[in-house]
C-alpha positions as a Python dict, from the first residue, in 0.01 Angstrom:
ca = {
    (1, 'X'): (0, 0, 0),
    (2, 'X'): (24, 343, 151),
    (3, 'X'): (299, 438, -123),
    (4, 'X'): (76, 311, -395),
    (5, 'X'): (-257, 495, -276),
    (6, 'X'): (5, 818, -252),
    (7, 'X'): (93, 785, -609),
    (8, 'X'): (-256, 738, -730),
    (9, 'X'): (-413, 1031, -563),
    (10, 'X'): (-83, 1223, -647),
    (11, 'X'): (-151, 1157, -1025),
    (12, 'X'): (-552, 1200, -1015),
    (13, 'X'): (-465, 1580, -861),
    (14, 'X'): (-248, 1640, -1152),
    (15, 'X'): (-499, 1550, -1377),
    (16, 'X'): (-709, 1857, -1298),
    (17, 'X'): (-616, 2242, -1292),
    (18, 'X'): (-651, 2477, -1027),
    (19, 'X'): (-978, 2678, -1067),
    (20, 'X'): (-963, 3057, -1002),
    (21, 'X'): (-1232, 3288, -990),
    (22, 'X'): (-1211, 3669, -1090),
    (23, 'X'): (-1049, 3902, -814),
    (24, 'X'): (-1273, 4203, -920),
    (25, 'X'): (-1461, 4297, -1222),
    (26, 'X'): (-1506, 4601, -1393),
    (27, 'X'): (-1822, 4761, -1538),
    (28, 'X'): (-1789, 4984, -1868),
    (29, 'X'): (-2093, 5216, -1983),
    (30, 'X'): (-2168, 4999, -2303),
    (31, 'X'): (-2111, 4629, -2447),
    (32, 'X'): (-1722, 4638, -2515),
    (33, 'X'): (-1595, 4581, -2841),
    (34, 'X'): (-1224, 4567, -2810),
    (35, 'X'): (-966, 4597, -2538),
    (36, 'X'): (-602, 4690, -2566),
    (37, 'X'): (-297, 4743, -2297),
    (38, 'X'): (-20, 5002, -2339),
    (39, 'X'): (201, 5001, -2064),
    (40, 'X'): (-7, 5073, -1755),
    (41, 'X'): (-317, 5178, -1959),
    (42, 'X'): (-610, 4981, -2026),
    (43, 'X'): (-818, 5103, -2332),
    (44, 'X'): (-1180, 4953, -2384),
    (45, 'X'): (-1409, 5054, -2689),
    (46, 'X'): (-1779, 5013, -2688),
    (47, 'X'): (-2025, 4971, -2950),
    (48, 'X'): (-2214, 5298, -2863),
    (49, 'X'): (-1902, 5498, -2974),
    (50, 'X'): (-1697, 5551, -2660),
    (51, 'X'): (-1360, 5449, -2562),
    (52, 'X'): (-1313, 5425, -2203),
    (53, 'X'): (-924, 5462, -2046),
    (54, 'X'): (-818, 5326, -1717),
    (55, 'X'): (-479, 5350, -1566),
    (56, 'X'): (-396, 5019, -1409),
    (57, 'X'): (-287, 5013, -1026),
    (58, 'X'): (-399, 4764, -747),
    (59, 'X'): (-714, 4835, -936),
    (60, 'X'): (-819, 5016, -1256),
    (61, 'X'): (-886, 5390, -1230),
    (62, 'X'): (-1111, 5555, -1484),
    (63, 'X'): (-893, 5829, -1632),
    (64, 'X'): (-1137, 5983, -1919),
    (65, 'X'): (-1400, 5873, -2149),
    (66, 'X'): (-1380, 5958, -2550),
    (67, 'X'): (-1707, 5989, -2729),
    (68, 'X'): (-1714, 5997, -3101),
    (69, 'X'): (-1966, 6248, -3276),
    (70, 'X'): (-2320, 6094, -3360),
    (71, 'X'): (-2400, 5972, -3701),
    (72, 'X'): (-2720, 6014, -3883),
    (73, 'X'): (-2922, 5702, -4057),
    (74, 'X'): (-3141, 5723, -4383),
    (75, 'X'): (-3431, 5850, -4173),
    (76, 'X'): (-3197, 6143, -3990),
    (77, 'X'): (-3190, 5928, -3663),
    (78, 'X'): (-2882, 6048, -3473),
    (79, 'X'): (-2688, 5760, -3293),
    (80, 'X'): (-2361, 5687, -3151),
    (81, 'X'): (-2150, 5501, -3426),
    (82, 'X'): (-2012, 5139, -3285),
    (83, 'X'): (-1653, 5119, -3254),
    (84, 'X'): (-1522, 4828, -3404),
    (85, 'X'): (-1148, 4831, -3296),
    (86, 'X'): (-885, 5033, -3111),
    (87, 'X'): (-509, 5083, -3121),
    (88, 'X'): (-294, 5310, -2879),
    (89, 'X'): (44, 5387, -2908),
    (90, 'X'): (309, 5523, -2627),
    (91, 'X'): (199, 5912, -2698),
    (92, 'X'): (-165, 5795, -2600),
    (93, 'X'): (-278, 5864, -2933),
    (94, 'X'): (-553, 5640, -3025),
    (95, 'X'): (-656, 5470, -3385),
    (96, 'X'): (-1049, 5426, -3390),
    (97, 'X'): (-1231, 5189, -3651),
    (98, 'X'): (-1584, 5300, -3623),
    (99, 'X'): (-1908, 5258, -3853),
    (100, 'X'): (-2042, 5496, -4048),
    (101, 'X'): (-2361, 5582, -4199),
    (102, 'X'): (-2297, 5434, -4553),
    (103, 'X'): (-2272, 5121, -4391),
    (104, 'X'): (-1906, 5091, -4421),
    (105, 'X'): (-1604, 5203, -4190),
    (106, 'X'): (-1388, 5513, -4084),
    (107, 'X'): (-1055, 5536, -3954),
    (108, 'X'): (-1025, 5812, -3690),
    (109, 'X'): (-750, 5948, -3517),
    (110, 'X'): (-750, 6096, -3122),
    (111, 'X'): (-458, 6295, -3048),
    (112, 'X'): (-424, 6612, -2837),
    (113, 'X'): (-776, 6598, -2730),
    (114, 'X'): (-927, 6605, -3064),
    (115, 'X'): (-1081, 6350, -3270),
    (116, 'X'): (-1006, 6371, -3667),
    (117, 'X'): (-1100, 6155, -3961),
    (118, 'X'): (-816, 5975, -4145),
    (119, 'X'): (-973, 5765, -4381),
    (120, 'X'): (-1357, 5667, -4478),
    (121, 'X'): (-1606, 5444, -4639),
    (122, 'X'): (-1334, 5156, -4605),
    (123, 'X'): (-1419, 4802, -4487),
    (124, 'X'): (-1161, 4833, -4237),
    (125, 'X'): (-1129, 4545, -3979),
    (126, 'X'): (-807, 4652, -3793),
    (127, 'X'): (-575, 4926, -3764),
    (128, 'X'): (-227, 4919, -3566),
    (129, 'X'): (61, 5156, -3519),
    (130, 'X'): (354, 5055, -3686),
    (131, 'X'): (527, 5369, -3537),
    (132, 'X'): (440, 5734, -3453),
    (133, 'X'): (376, 5814, -3813),
    (134, 'X'): (289, 5485, -3997),
    (135, 'X'): (-28, 5267, -3965),
    (136, 'X'): (-90, 4929, -4067),
    (137, 'X'): (-457, 4884, -4177),
    (138, 'X'): (-625, 4557, -4275),
    (139, 'X'): (-929, 4526, -4503),
    (140, 'X'): (-1184, 4248, -4444),
    (141, 'X'): (-1097, 4178, -4784),
    (142, 'X'): (-745, 4063, -4645),
    (143, 'X'): (-570, 4369, -4821),
    (144, 'X'): (-309, 4495, -4576),
    (145, 'X'): (-203, 4888, -4645),
    (146, 'X'): (57, 5105, -4484),
    (147, 'X'): (-61, 5454, -4427),
    (148, 'X'): (196, 5739, -4360),
    (149, 'X'): (15, 6030, -4167),
    (150, 'X'): (304, 6255, -4230),
    (151, 'X'): (291, 6183, -4610),
    (152, 'X'): (-88, 6152, -4627),
    (153, 'X'): (-35, 5857, -4866),
    (154, 'X'): (-61, 5498, -4868),
    (155, 'X'): (292, 5334, -4903),
    (156, 'X'): (198, 4987, -5024),
    (157, 'X'): (-92, 4805, -5047),
    (158, 'X'): (-93, 4405, -5078),
    (159, 'X'): (-377, 4143, -5112),
    (160, 'X'): (-253, 3847, -4906),
    (161, 'X'): (-541, 3590, -4956),
    (162, 'X'): (-919, 3556, -5126),
    (163, 'X'): (-1050, 3468, -4759),
    (164, 'X'): (-1163, 3761, -4559),
    (165, 'X'): (-964, 3882, -4259),
    (166, 'X'): (-1042, 3791, -3905),
    (167, 'X'): (-721, 3912, -3705),
    (168, 'X'): (-413, 4114, -3742),
    (169, 'X'): (-137, 4143, -3460),
    (170, 'X'): (235, 4298, -3465),
    (171, 'X'): (483, 4125, -3272),
    (172, 'X'): (612, 4318, -2941),
    (173, 'X'): (927, 4469, -3143),
    (174, 'X'): (714, 4537, -3451),
    (175, 'X'): (928, 4319, -3668),
    (176, 'X'): (656, 4107, -3813),
    (177, 'X'): (343, 4123, -3870),
    (178, 'X'): (54, 3818, -3860),
    (179, 'X'): (-273, 3812, -4037),
    (180, 'X'): (-531, 3525, -4085),
    (181, 'X'): (-849, 3470, -4150),
    (182, 'X'): (-1113, 3208, -4331),
    (183, 'X'): (-866, 2975, -4483),
    (184, 'X'): (-698, 2866, -4163),
    (185, 'X'): (-364, 2995, -4270),
    (186, 'X'): (-171, 3280, -4098),
    (187, 'X'): (63, 3512, -4311),
    (188, 'X'): (366, 3662, -4176),
    (189, 'X'): (506, 3946, -4353),
    (190, 'X'): (762, 4247, -4313),
    (191, 'X'): (551, 4542, -4190),
    (192, 'X'): (761, 4799, -4328),
    (193, 'X'): (750, 4692, -4698),
    (194, 'X'): (470, 4427, -4686),
    (195, 'X'): (703, 4125, -4822),
    (196, 'X'): (552, 3805, -4742),
    (197, 'X'): (786, 3636, -4521),
    (198, 'X'): (610, 3286, -4437),
    (199, 'X'): (306, 3123, -4390),
    (200, 'X'): (172, 2918, -4107),
    (201, 'X'): (-66, 2647, -4219),
    (202, 'X'): (25, 2312, -4050),
    (203, 'X'): (-238, 2318, -3751),
    (204, 'X'): (-579, 2479, -3826),
    (205, 'X'): (-763, 2385, -4152),
    (206, 'X'): (-1071, 2604, -4078),
    (207, 'X'): (-1105, 2963, -3984),
    (208, 'X'): (-895, 3086, -3743),
    (209, 'X'): (-1083, 3342, -3507),
    (210, 'X'): (-783, 3503, -3327),
    (211, 'X'): (-393, 3503, -3299),
    (212, 'X'): (-134, 3635, -3054),
    (213, 'X'): (229, 3630, -3059),
    (214, 'X'): (554, 3726, -2897),
    (215, 'X'): (887, 3806, -3107),
    (216, 'X'): (935, 3394, -3158),
    (217, 'X'): (585, 3229, -3073),
    (218, 'X'): (284, 3254, -3241),
    (219, 'X'): (-62, 3123, -3104),
    (220, 'X'): (-353, 3057, -3332),
    (221, 'X'): (-749, 2958, -3205),
    (222, 'X'): (-961, 2811, -3482),
    (223, 'X'): (-1295, 2701, -3552),
    (224, 'X'): (-1134, 2326, -3612),
    (225, 'X'): (-1113, 2346, -3209),
    (226, 'X'): (-754, 2347, -3225),
    (227, 'X'): (-492, 2580, -3073),
    (228, 'X'): (-174, 2622, -3315),
    (229, 'X'): (164, 2691, -3123),
    (230, 'X'): (448, 2798, -3382),
    (231, 'X'): (813, 2843, -3260),
    (232, 'X'): (1004, 3082, -3516),
    (233, 'X'): (1295, 3294, -3581),
    (234, 'X'): (1348, 3642, -3659),
    (235, 'X'): (1262, 3636, -4043),
    (236, 'X'): (970, 3405, -3932),
    (237, 'X'): (1155, 3074, -4018),
    (238, 'X'): (948, 2788, -3861),
    (239, 'X'): (1156, 2614, -3587),
    (240, 'X'): (878, 2401, -3412),
    (241, 'X'): (516, 2319, -3425),
    (242, 'X'): (279, 2183, -3188),
    (243, 'X'): (-111, 2185, -3121),
    (244, 'X'): (-380, 2141, -2867),
    (245, 'X'): (-691, 1957, -2925),
    (246, 'X'): (-1036, 2132, -2769),
    (247, 'X'): (-1390, 2056, -2749),
    (248, 'X'): (-1516, 2377, -2807),
    (249, 'X'): (-1458, 2654, -3066),
    (250, 'X'): (-1164, 2878, -2996),
    (251, 'X'): (-1279, 3233, -3017),
    (252, 'X'): (-988, 3388, -2786),
    (253, 'X'): (-641, 3320, -2747),
    (254, 'X'): (-349, 3474, -2516),
    (255, 'X'): (0, 3477, -2445),
    (256, 'X'): (224, 3616, -2180),
    (257, 'X'): (516, 3822, -2334),
    (258, 'X'): (784, 3610, -2172),
    (259, 'X'): (610, 3312, -2342),
    (260, 'X'): (599, 3095, -2058),
    (261, 'X'): (228, 3072, -2043),
    (262, 'X'): (-49, 3130, -2293),
    (263, 'X'): (-435, 3091, -2283),
    (264, 'X'): (-762, 3017, -2469),
    (265, 'X'): (-1105, 2988, -2437),
    (266, 'X'): (-1184, 2653, -2339),
    (267, 'X'): (-1586, 2579, -2329),
    (268, 'X'): (-1909, 2709, -2382),
    (269, 'X'): (-1927, 2779, -1989),
    (270, 'X'): (-1676, 3060, -2094),
    (271, 'X'): (-1399, 2906, -1895),
    (272, 'X'): (-1041, 2981, -1985),
    (273, 'X'): (-739, 2718, -1989),
    (274, 'X'): (-422, 2876, -1883),
    (275, 'X'): (-130, 2628, -2034),
    (276, 'X'): (235, 2618, -1934),
    (277, 'X'): (457, 2644, -2272),
    (278, 'X'): (697, 2391, -2175),
    (279, 'X'): (485, 2119, -2129),
    (280, 'X'): (170, 2210, -2280),
    (281, 'X'): (-37, 2125, -1971),
    (282, 'X'): (-328, 2325, -1814),
    (283, 'X'): (-228, 2451, -1457),
    (284, 'X'): (-502, 2695, -1415),
    (285, 'X'): (-870, 2733, -1527),
    (286, 'X'): (-1042, 3080, -1492),
    (287, 'X'): (-1413, 3049, -1414),
    (288, 'X'): (-1715, 3249, -1334),
    (289, 'X'): (-1732, 3456, -1609),
    (290, 'X'): (-2092, 3524, -1750),
    (291, 'X'): (-2015, 3532, -2094),
    (292, 'X'): (-1784, 3395, -2407),
    (293, 'X'): (-1450, 3555, -2401),
    (294, 'X'): (-1320, 3759, -2696),
    (295, 'X'): (-1012, 3890, -2555),
    (296, 'X'): (-723, 3761, -2328),
    (297, 'X'): (-448, 3993, -2226),
    (298, 'X'): (-155, 3966, -1968),
    (299, 'X'): (-72, 4218, -1748),
    (300, 'X'): (198, 4151, -1473),
    (301, 'X'): (30, 3905, -1226),
    (302, 'X'): (-339, 3940, -1386),
    (303, 'X'): (-524, 3797, -1679),
    (304, 'X'): (-775, 4049, -1787),
    (305, 'X'): (-1056, 3916, -1989),
    (306, 'X'): (-1305, 4113, -2201),
    (307, 'X'): (-1625, 3963, -2322),
    (308, 'X'): (-1957, 4043, -2557),
    (309, 'X'): (-2059, 4255, -2249),
    (310, 'X'): (-2010, 4522, -2010),
    (311, 'X'): (-1787, 4366, -1780),
    (312, 'X'): (-1400, 4327, -1787),
    (313, 'X'): (-1248, 4042, -1537),
    (314, 'X'): (-935, 4077, -1375),
    (315, 'X'): (-764, 3720, -1214),
    (316, 'X'): (-491, 3752, -987),
    (317, 'X'): (-295, 3446, -1063),
    (318, 'X'): (-77, 3503, -740),
    (319, 'X'): (-446, 3405, -550),
    (320, 'X'): (-398, 3051, -687),
    (321, 'X'): (-137, 2936, -429),
}
């Protein structure tokens, strides 16, 4: 009888993941629009035209703040432009996608302490460094451009879908570019020539909000409340597919670069589920967020979460034991 009771409580305990509260939070100057990690630095852009750069040690230390020049509306009122997305490289050069007075968007480059306008009046969703002189640009129309800084020209421009673009990511080795949008399909292309290599459409049947990738795993999170998990080879050839059903819209996903764990927004309370890749089981729940997450980043023992507010949450996964 004692053995039966022991087995019952052991099984019951494994039905529930351990809860973990933030180790500490970081408050930025304005509402956060995007977050990005490059090496040991965290970059945060805001809707009030600023980029905050933090060096990550045991706790983040503010290194510098970059502010875009103000723009004027039709009534000559000056205001800071909203920043939609940022992307930095190892030289600490930053691509900044920002609003302009025409209602479209500009692409700016922060380099050598100066801000330079690269492209203007385009509906840019994201811009990513491919290398030190080439930039991948994703338009809301789901057109992908490769722009060469040295030649100051577009190398190629392709349209992958008639549905709008919602997310675009490079895998860590920068051998594959993934894009996704309203259709629920994710496209894998060769980022250097724009050639379509594969499409991933086995799971999500509605808009995909966000994707995350390692060199051989793709994670998708969609409006249909499903997480798609795709394992692929070097040329994006599909090897294995699985999924997780959720009870809430999956606005954010993230994956550790070793591919052992991934995470997704779990419910309307803002909780985040941390999943073991091998058995697809939730083993940790991140709690006490006061908003809905839009970014989940893995950094050493920390999971960094950004939301549509002024706070960045840091969870130390070592504290769960």
